[in-house]
Coordinates of C-alpha atoms and ligand atoms in Angstrom, one line a residue:
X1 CA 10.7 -39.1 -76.3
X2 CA 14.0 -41.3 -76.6
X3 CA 15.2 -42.1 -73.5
X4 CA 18.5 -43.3 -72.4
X5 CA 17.8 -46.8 -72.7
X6 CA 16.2 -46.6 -76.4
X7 CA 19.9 -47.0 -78.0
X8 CA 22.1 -48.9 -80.9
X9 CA 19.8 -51.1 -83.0
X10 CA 16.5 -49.1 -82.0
X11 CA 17.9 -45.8 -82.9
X12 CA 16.1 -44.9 -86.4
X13 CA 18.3 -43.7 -89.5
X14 CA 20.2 -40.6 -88.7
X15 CA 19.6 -40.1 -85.1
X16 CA 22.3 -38.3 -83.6
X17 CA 23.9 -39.3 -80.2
X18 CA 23.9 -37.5 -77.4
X19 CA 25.8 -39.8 -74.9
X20 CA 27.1 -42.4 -73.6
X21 CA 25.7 -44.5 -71.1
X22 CA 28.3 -46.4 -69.0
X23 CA 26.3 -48.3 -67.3
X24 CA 24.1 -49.7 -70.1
X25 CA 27.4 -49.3 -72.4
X26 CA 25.8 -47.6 -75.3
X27 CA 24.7 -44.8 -76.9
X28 CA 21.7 -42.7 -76.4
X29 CA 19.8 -39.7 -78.0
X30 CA 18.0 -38.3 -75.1
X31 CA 19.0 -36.6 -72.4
X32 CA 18.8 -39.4 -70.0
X33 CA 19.6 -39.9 -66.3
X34 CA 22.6 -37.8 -64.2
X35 CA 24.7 -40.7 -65.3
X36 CA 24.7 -40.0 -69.2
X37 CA 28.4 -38.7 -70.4
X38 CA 27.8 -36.2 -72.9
X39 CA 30.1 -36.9 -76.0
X40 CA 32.1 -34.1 -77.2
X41 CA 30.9 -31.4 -79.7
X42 CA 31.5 -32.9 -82.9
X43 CA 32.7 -31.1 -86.9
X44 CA 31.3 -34.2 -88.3
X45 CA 28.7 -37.1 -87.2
X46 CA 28.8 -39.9 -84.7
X47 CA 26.4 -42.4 -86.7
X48 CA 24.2 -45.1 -84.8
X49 CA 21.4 -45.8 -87.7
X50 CA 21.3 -49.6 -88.0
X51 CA 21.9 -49.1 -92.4
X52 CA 24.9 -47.2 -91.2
X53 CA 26.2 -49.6 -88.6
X54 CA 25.7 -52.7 -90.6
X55 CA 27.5 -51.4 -93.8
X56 CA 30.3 -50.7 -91.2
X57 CA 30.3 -54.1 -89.4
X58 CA 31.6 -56.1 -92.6
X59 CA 34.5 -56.2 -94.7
X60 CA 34.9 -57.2 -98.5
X61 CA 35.7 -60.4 -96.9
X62 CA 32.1 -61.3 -96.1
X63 CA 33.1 -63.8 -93.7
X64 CA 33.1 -62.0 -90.6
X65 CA 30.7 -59.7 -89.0
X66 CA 30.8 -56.9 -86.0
X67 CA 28.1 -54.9 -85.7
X68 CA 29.4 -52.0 -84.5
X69 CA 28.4 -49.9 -81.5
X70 CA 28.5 -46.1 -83.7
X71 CA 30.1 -45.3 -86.6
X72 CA 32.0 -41.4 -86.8
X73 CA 32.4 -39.5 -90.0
X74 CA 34.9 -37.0 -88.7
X75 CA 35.0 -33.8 -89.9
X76 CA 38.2 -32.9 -88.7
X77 CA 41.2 -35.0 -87.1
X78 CA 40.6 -33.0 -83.9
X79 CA 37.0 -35.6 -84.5
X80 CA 38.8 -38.6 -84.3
X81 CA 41.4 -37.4 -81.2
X82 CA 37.9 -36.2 -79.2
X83 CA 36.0 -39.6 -79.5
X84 CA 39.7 -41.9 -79.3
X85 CA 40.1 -39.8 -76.2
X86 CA 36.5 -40.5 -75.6
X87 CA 36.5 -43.7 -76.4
X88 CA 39.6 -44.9 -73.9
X89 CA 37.4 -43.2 -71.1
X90 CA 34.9 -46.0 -71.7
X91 CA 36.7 -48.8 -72.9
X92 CA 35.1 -48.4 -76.2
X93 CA 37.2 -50.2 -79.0
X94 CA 37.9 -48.1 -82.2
X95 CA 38.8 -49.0 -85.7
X96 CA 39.6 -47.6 -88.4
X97 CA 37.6 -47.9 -91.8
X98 CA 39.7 -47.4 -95.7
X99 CA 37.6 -48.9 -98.0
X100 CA 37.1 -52.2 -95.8
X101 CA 38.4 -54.4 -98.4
X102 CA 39.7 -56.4 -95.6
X103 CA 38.7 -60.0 -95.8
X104 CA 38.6 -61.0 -92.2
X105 CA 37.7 -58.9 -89.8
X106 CA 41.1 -56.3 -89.5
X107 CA 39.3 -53.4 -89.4
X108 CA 35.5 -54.4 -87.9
X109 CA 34.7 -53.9 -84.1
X110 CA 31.7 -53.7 -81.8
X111 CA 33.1 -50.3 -80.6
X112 CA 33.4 -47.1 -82.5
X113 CA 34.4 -47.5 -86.6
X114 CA 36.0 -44.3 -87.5
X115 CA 35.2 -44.2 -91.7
X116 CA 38.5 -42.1 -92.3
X117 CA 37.0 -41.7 -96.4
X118 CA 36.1 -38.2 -94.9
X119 CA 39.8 -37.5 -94.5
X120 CA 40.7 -37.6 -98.5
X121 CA 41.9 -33.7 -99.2
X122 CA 44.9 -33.3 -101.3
X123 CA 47.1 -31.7 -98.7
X124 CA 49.8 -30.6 -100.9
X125 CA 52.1 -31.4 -103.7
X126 CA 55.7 -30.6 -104.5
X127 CA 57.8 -31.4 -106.5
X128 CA 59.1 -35.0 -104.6
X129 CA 56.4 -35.8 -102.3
X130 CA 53.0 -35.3 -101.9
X131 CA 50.6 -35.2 -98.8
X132 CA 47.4 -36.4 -98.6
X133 CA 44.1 -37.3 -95.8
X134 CA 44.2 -40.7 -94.7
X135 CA 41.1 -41.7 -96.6
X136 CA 42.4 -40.6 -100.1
X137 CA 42.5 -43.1 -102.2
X138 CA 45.6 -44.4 -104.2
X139 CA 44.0 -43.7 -107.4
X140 CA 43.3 -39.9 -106.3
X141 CA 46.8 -39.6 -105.3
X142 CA 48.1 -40.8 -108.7
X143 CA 46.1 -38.6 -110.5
X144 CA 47.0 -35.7 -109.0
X145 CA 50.7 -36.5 -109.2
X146 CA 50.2 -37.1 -112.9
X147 CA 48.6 -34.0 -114.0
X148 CA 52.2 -32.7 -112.7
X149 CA 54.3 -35.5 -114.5
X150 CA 54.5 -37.4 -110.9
X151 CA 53.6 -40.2 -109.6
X152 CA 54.0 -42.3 -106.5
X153 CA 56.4 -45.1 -106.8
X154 CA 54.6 -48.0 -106.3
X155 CA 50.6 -48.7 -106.5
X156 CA 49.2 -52.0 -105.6
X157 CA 47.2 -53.9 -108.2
X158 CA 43.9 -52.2 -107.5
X159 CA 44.3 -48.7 -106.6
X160 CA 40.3 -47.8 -105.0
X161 CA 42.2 -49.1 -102.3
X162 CA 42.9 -46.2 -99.0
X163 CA 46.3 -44.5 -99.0
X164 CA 45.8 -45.3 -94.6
X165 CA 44.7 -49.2 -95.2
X166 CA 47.9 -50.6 -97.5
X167 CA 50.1 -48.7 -95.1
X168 CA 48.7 -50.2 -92.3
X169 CA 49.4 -53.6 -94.0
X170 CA 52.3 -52.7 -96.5
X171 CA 51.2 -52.2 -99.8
X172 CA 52.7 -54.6 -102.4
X173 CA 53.2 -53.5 -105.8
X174 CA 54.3 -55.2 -109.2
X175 CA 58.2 -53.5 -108.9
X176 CA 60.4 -55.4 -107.8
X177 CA 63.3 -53.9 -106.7
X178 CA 62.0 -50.4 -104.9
X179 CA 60.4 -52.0 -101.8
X180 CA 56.7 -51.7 -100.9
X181 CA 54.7 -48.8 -100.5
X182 CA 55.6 -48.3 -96.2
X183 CA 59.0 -48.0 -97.5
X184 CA 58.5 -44.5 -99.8
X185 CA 56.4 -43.0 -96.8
X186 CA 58.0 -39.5 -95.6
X187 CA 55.8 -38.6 -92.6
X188 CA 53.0 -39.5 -90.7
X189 CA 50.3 -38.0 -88.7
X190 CA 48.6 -39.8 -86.1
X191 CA 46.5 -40.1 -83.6
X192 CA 47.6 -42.8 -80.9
X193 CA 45.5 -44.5 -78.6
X194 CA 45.5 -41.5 -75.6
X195 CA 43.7 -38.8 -78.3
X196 CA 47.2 -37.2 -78.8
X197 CA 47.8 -35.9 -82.5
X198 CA 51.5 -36.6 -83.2
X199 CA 53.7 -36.1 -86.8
X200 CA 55.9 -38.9 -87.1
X201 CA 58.9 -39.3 -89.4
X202 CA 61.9 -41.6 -89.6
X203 CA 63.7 -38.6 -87.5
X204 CA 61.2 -37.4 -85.5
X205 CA 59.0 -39.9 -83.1
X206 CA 60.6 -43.1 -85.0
X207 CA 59.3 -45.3 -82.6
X208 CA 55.6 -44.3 -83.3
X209 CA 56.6 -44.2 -87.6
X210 CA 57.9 -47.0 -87.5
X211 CA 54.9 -49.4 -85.7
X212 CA 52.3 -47.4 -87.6
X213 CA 53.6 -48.5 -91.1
X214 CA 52.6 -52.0 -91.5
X215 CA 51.5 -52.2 -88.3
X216 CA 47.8 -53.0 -88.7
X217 CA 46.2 -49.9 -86.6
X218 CA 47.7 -51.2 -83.5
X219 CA 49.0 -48.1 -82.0
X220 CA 47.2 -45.0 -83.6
X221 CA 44.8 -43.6 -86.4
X222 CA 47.0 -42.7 -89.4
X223 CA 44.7 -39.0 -90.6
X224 CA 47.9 -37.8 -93.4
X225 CA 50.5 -39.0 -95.0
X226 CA 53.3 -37.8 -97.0
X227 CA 54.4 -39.6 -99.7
X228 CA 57.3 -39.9 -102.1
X229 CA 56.8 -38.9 -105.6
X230 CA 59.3 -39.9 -108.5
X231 CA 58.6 -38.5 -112.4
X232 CA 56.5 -40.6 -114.4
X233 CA 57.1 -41.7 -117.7
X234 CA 54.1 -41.0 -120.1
X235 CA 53.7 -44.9 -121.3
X236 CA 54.2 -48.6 -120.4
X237 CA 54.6 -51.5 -122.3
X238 CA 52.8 -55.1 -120.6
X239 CA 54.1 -57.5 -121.9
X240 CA 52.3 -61.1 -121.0
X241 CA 53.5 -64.9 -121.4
X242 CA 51.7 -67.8 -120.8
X243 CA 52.6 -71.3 -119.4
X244 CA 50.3 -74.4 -118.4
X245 CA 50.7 -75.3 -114.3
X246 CA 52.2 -78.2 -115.6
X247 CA 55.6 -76.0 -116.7
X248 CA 56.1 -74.3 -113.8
X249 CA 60.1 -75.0 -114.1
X250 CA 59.9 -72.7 -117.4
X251 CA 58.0 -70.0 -115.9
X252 CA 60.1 -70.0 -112.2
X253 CA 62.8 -70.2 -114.7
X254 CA 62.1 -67.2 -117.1
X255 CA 60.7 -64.7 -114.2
X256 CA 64.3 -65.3 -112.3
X257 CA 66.3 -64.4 -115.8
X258 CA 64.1 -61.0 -115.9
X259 CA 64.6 -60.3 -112.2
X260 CA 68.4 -60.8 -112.3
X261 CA 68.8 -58.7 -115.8
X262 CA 66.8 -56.1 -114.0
X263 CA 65.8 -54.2 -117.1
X264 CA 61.8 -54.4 -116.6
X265 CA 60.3 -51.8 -113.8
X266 CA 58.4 -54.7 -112.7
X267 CA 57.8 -58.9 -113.0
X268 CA 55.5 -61.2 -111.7
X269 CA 52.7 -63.4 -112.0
X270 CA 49.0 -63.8 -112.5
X271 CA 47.6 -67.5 -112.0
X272 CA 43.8 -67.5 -113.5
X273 CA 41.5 -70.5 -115.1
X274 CA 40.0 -68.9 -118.0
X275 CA 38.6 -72.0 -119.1
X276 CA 37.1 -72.7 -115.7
X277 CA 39.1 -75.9 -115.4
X278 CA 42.9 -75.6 -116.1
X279 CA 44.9 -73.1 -114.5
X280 CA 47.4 -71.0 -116.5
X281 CA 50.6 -69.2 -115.2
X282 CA 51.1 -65.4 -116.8
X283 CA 54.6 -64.1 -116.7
X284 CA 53.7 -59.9 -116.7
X285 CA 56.5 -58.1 -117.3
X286 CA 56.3 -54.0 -117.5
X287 CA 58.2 -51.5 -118.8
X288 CA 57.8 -47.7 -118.2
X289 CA 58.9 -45.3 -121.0
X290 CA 58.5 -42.1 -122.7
X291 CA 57.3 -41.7 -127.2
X292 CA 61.1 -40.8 -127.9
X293 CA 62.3 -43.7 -126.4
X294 CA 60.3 -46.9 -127.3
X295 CA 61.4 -50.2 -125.1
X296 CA 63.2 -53.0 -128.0
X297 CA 61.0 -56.5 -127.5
X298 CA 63.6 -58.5 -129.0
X299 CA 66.3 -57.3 -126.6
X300 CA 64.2 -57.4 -123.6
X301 CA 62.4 -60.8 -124.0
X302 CA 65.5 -62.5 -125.4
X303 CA 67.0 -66.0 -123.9
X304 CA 63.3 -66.7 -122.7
X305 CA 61.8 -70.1 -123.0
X306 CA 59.2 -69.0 -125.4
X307 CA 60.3 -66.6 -128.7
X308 CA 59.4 -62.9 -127.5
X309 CA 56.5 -63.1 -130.6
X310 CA 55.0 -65.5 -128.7
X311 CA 54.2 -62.7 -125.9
X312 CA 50.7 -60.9 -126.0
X313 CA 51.8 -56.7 -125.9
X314 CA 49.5 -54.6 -124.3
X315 CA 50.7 -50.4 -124.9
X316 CA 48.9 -48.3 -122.8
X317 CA 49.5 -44.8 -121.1
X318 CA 51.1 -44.8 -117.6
X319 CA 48.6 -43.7 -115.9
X320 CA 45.9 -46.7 -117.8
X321 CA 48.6 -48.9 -116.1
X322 CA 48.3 -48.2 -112.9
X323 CA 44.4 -48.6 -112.9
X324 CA 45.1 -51.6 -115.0
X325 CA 42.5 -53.9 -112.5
X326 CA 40.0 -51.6 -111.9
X327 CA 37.9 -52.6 -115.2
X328 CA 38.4 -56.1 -114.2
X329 CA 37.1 -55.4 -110.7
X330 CA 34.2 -53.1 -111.9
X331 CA 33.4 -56.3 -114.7
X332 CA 33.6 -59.1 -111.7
X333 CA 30.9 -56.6 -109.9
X334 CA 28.4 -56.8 -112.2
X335 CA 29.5 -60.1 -113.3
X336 CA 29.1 -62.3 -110.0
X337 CA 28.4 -60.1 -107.7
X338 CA 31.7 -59.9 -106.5
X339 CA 31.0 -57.5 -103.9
X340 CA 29.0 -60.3 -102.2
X341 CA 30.9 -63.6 -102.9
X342 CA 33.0 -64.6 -99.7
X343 CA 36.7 -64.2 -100.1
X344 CA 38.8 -66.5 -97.8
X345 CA 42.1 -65.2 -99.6
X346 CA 45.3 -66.4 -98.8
X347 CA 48.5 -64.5 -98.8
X348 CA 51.7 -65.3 -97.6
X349 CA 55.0 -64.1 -97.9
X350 CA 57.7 -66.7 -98.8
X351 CA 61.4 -67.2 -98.7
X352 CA 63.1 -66.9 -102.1
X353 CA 65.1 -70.1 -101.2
X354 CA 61.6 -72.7 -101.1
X355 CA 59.2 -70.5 -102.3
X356 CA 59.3 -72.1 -106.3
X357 CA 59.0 -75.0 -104.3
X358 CA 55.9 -74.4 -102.0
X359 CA 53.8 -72.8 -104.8
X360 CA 54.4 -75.6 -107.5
X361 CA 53.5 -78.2 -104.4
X362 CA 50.1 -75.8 -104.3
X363 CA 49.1 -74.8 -107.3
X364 CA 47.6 -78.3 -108.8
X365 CA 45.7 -79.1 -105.7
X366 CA 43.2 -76.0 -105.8
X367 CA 39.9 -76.8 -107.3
X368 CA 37.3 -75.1 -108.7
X369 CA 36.2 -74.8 -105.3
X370 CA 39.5 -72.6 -104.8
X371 CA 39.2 -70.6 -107.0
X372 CA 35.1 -69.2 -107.6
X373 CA 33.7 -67.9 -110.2
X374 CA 36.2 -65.0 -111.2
X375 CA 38.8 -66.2 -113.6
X376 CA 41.8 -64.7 -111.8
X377 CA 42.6 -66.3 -108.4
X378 CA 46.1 -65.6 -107.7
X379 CA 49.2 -63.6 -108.2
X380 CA 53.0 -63.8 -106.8
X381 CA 55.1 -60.8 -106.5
X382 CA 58.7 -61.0 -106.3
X383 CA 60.5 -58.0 -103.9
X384 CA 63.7 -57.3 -103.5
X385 CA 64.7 -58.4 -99.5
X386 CA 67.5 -55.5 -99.0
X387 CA 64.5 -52.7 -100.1
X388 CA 61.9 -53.8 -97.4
X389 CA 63.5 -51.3 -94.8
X390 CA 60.1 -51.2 -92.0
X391 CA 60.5 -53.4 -89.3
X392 CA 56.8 -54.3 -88.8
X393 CA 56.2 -55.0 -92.1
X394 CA 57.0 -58.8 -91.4
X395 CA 59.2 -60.9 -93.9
X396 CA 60.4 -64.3 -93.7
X397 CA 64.5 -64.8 -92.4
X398 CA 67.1 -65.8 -94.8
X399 CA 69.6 -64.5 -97.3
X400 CA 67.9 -64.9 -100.6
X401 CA 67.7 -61.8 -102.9
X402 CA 64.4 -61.8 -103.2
X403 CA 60.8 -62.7 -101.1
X404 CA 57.8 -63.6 -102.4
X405 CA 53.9 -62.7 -101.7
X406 CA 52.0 -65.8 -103.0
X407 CA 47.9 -64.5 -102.7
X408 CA 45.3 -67.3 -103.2
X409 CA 42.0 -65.1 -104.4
X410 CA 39.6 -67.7 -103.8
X411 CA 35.8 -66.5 -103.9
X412 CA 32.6 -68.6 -103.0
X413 CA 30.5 -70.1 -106.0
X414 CA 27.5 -67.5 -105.2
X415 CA 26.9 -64.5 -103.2
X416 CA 25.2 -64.6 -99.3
X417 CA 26.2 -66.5 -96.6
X418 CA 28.1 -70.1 -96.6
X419 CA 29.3 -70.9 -93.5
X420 CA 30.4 -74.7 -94.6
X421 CA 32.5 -73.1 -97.3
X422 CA 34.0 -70.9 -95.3
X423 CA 35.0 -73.3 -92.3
X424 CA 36.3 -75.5 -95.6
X425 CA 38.3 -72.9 -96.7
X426 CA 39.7 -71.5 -93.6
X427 CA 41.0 -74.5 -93.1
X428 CA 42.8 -75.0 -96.7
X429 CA 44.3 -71.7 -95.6
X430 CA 45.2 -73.0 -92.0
X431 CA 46.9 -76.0 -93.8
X432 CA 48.6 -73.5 -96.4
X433 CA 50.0 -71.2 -93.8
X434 CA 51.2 -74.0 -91.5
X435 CA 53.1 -75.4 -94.5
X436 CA 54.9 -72.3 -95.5
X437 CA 55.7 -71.4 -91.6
X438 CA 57.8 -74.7 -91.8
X439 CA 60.4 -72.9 -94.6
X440 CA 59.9 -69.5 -92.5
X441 CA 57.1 -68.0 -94.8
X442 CA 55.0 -65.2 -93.0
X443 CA 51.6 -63.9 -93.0
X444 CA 50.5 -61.0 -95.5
X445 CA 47.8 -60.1 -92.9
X446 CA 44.9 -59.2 -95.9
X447 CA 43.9 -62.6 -95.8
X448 CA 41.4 -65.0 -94.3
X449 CA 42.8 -66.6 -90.8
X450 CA 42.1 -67.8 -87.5
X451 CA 45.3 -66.5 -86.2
X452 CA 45.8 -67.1 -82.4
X453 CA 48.0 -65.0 -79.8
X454 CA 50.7 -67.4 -80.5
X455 CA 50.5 -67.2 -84.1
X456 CA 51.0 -63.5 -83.7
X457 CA 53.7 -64.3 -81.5
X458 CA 55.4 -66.6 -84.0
X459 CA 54.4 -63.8 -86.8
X460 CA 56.5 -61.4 -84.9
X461 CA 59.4 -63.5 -84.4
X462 CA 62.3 -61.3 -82.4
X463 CA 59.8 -58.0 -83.0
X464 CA 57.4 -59.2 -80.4
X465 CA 58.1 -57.7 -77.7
X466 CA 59.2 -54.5 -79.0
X467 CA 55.3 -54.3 -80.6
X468 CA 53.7 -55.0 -76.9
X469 CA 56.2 -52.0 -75.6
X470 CA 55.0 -49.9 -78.2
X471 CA 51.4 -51.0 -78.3
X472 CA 51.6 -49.9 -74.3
X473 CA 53.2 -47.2 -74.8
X474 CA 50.8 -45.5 -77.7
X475 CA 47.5 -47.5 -76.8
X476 CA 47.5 -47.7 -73.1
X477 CA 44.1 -49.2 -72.6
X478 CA 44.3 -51.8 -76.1
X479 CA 41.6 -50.0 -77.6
X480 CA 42.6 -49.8 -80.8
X481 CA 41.8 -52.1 -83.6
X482 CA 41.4 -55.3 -82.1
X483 CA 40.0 -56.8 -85.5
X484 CA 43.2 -59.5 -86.0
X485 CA 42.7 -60.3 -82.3
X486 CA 46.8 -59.6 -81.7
X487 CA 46.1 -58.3 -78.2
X488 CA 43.3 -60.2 -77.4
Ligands
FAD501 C1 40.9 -55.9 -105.4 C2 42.0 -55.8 -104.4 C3 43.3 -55.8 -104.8 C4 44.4 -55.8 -103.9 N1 45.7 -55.7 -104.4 C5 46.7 -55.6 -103.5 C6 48.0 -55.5 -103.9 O1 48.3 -55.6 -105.1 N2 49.0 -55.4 -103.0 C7 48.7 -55.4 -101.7 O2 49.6 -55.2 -100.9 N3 47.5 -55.5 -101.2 C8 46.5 -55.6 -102.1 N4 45.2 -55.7 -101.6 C9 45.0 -55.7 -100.2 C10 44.8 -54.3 -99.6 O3 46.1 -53.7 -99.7 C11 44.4 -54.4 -98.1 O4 43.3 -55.2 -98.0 C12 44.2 -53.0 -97.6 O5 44.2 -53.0 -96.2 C13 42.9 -52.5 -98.1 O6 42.8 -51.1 -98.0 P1 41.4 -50.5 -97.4 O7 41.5 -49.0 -97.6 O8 40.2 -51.2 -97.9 O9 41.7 -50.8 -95.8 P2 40.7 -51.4 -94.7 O10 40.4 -52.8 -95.1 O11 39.6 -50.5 -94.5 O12 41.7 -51.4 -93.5 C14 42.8 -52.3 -93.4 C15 43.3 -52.4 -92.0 O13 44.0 -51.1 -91.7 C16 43.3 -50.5 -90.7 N5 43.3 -49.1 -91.1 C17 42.6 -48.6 -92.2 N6 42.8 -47.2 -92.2 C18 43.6 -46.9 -91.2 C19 44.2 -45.7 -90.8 N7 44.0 -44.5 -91.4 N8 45.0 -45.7 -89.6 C20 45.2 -46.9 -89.0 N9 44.7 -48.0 -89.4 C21 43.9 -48.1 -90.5 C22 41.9 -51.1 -90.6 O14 41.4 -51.0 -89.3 C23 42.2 -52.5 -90.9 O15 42.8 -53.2 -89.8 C24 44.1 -55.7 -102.5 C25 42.8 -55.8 -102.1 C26 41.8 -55.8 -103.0 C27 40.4 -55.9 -102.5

């Protein structure tokens, strides 16, 4: 018979959980001693199977590991508010799972990971917006959208990525000039750190909205979202221009001329070593546009360093676009195990006034150490300052038009553990993010970093202490999330 006591790593595949002991802190199967708190009836499953737990207690990051207590696969919301609620009883710590292509730690705990991939319906789609489970994934979204001529406004590079993880970080895109993802978000529902199920909007329960987009999982469980949609245009024109890191005036120089004409629907730029050694600069430009009216090259690429022959075209369909990295990622798989290399990445947003500056200082110095054995190890992504509208979604101070994420995708030479490659690296990233906090730069939290209270602190700026009101407000008992260690 399984006893109380026979719990977490003993607990054989599958094996449904009872209780909770509080005294032993941790699950049990059996029906245990007077003391065992029976955990509420359940739509879905509450997980403890070591597989289960251990697929749970890592991130794409590979750096950091939590086993986690249980793992939940809700089958409704009123799941996640039962064992939140739950949870806060016992001072159990929760997170919340996307795809967990974290890659240090944001969404891992030794608590309760809620896999929210259960929560992917299609809620419903009209004719501007659409709303959708937590767990759907970008890609879902835009199909959807697509078979009725939609289509969100912005994706992020890779779009297997969870519709609830890149708005609990942001969600850059290649557009310049329409904000980020958070920004085209119309309502939220959440669960908050007490088990209470709220619908959030800029009008209704701002307070809650507006600390839940961006704001790493700190103050609830985002289960549905509503999302803009705009009309899509059936085709897109790439058009791609290279430059050695040694001309990194040209290229600074060219992207600026297409930002400030503003006639592409997006600009920026892909840094990769496709000879292993020397690493190249790739100005990507795109275009969006229907068969009756085809974009003109020569018009679009003129008074550019290079002669707009010189640029590689790529035609595709809209749609082919926007899962334009997929291939790539699904080739890296099965080329290097991507899955498996460690990824101390770097990301930092930048102020438009230094950032040409910073990232021409720190491009020569990476290695082939840096980069691992993918080809492409970084990008930059120019945005638009006056269109990044959500106050936890943390930029750097200034006036300049336009900020910059800088993303350093650095992956170690072979899959399995490395522990002396990641201390190396999280140091280079240490060094990196100290230098660009000197011009004001701030941290995309994606990345790989050791950030301390203070940090936080200093990431925050003025915003501090409005996030530890809100924080107390919505998670009373700082259960939730406490992956980038912002609450200790
Ligand atoms: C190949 C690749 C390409 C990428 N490209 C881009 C890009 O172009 N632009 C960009 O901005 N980012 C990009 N990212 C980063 C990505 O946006 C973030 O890592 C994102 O958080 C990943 O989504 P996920 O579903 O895996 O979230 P997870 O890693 O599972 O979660 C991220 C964080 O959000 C929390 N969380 C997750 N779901 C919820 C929820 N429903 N409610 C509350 N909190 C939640 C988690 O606990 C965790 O702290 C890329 C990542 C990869 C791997």
């Amino acid at each position: 018979m399984v006893t109380r006591r026979r719990f977490l790593g003993t607990l054989g595949a599958g094996a449904l959980i009872v209780g909770f002991d509080p005294v032993e802190r941790a699950w049990a199967t059996g029906p245990g001693s007077g003391g065992l708190q029976r955990i509420p009836h359940l739509d879905g499953v509450l997980l403890t199977d070591l597989a289960t737990r251990q697929a749970d207690g890592r991130d794409l990051g590979r750096i950091v590991k939590r086993l986690p207590r249980a793992v939940l696969r809700p089958g409704s919301v009123r799941d996640i508010q039962k064992m939140v609620e739950f949870c806060r009883e016992h001072r159990i710590q929760v997170s919340t799972r996307g795809q967990g292509h974290s890659t240090h730690g944001q969404g891992l705990t030794d608590g309760l990971v809620i896999e929210n991939r259960s929560l992917s319906a299609i809620h419903s789609i009209g004719a501007d917006s659409i709303t959708v489970g937590s767990g759907a994934l970008w890609r879902e979204a835009a199909h959807t959208a697509e078979a009725r001529g939609l289509t969100p406004p912005l994706f992020t590079t890779y779009v297997g990525l969870s519709v609830g993880g890149t708005l609990s970080v942001g969600g850059v895109p290649a557009q310049n000039n329409l904000g980020v993802q958070i920004d085209h978000v119309r309502e939220l529902e959440v669960v908050t750190g007490d088990g209470r199920l709220h619908r959030c909007s800029l009008n209704h329960e701002r307070d809650l909205f507006e600390v839940m987009l961006g704001g790493l999982g700190q103050c609830g469980v985002i289960t549905r979202a509503t999302l803009d949609l705009v009309p899509a245009r059936a085709l897109a024109r790439n058009y791609m221009i290279r430059y050695q890191v040694t001309e990194t005036a040209r290229v600074w120089n060219d992207l600026h001329i297409l930002l400030d004409r503003g006639e592409f629907d997006g600009a920026y730029l892909l840094m990769s070593v496709p000879d292993g050694r020397n690493i190249t600069y790739q100005l990507n430009a795109v275009v969006f546009h229907n068969a009756d009216n085809p974009p003109s090259d020569q018009h679009l690429l003129r008074d550019l360093s290079v002669f707009p022959a010189s640029a590689e075209i790529e035609n595709s369909t809209y749609l082919e676009w926007v899962k334009r990295y997929d291939p790539v990622i699904e080739l890296w798989q099965r080329q290097c195990v991507w899955d498996d290399l460690l990824k101390p990445w770097f990301d930092v947003m930048l102020p438009g006034e230094s950032a040409q500056a910073y990232v021409s200082e720190v491009m020569p110095t990476l290695t082939a150490r840096d980069y691992g054995p993918p080809t492409g190890i970084g990008f930059l992504f120019p945005q638009r300052r006056d269109k990044l509208t959500r106050p936890f979604f943390r930029i750097p101070p200034g006036n300049s038009k336009y900020v910059y994420l800088f993303d350093i995708l650095t992956s170690s030479p072979a899959p399995g553990p490395d522990p002396a490659f990641a201390a190396e690296m999280l140091e280079r990233n240490r060094r990196l993010h100290a230098k660009a906090r000197a011009i004001g730069g701030t941290r995309y939290p994606i990345g790989s970093q050791d950030f301390t209270r203070a940090d936080w602190r200093a990431q925050y700026g003025e915003r501090w202490p409005d996030l530890v009101r809100r924080k107390a407000k919505y998670d009373p008992d700082n259960i939730l999330t406490p992956g980038p260690g912002i609450f200790g």
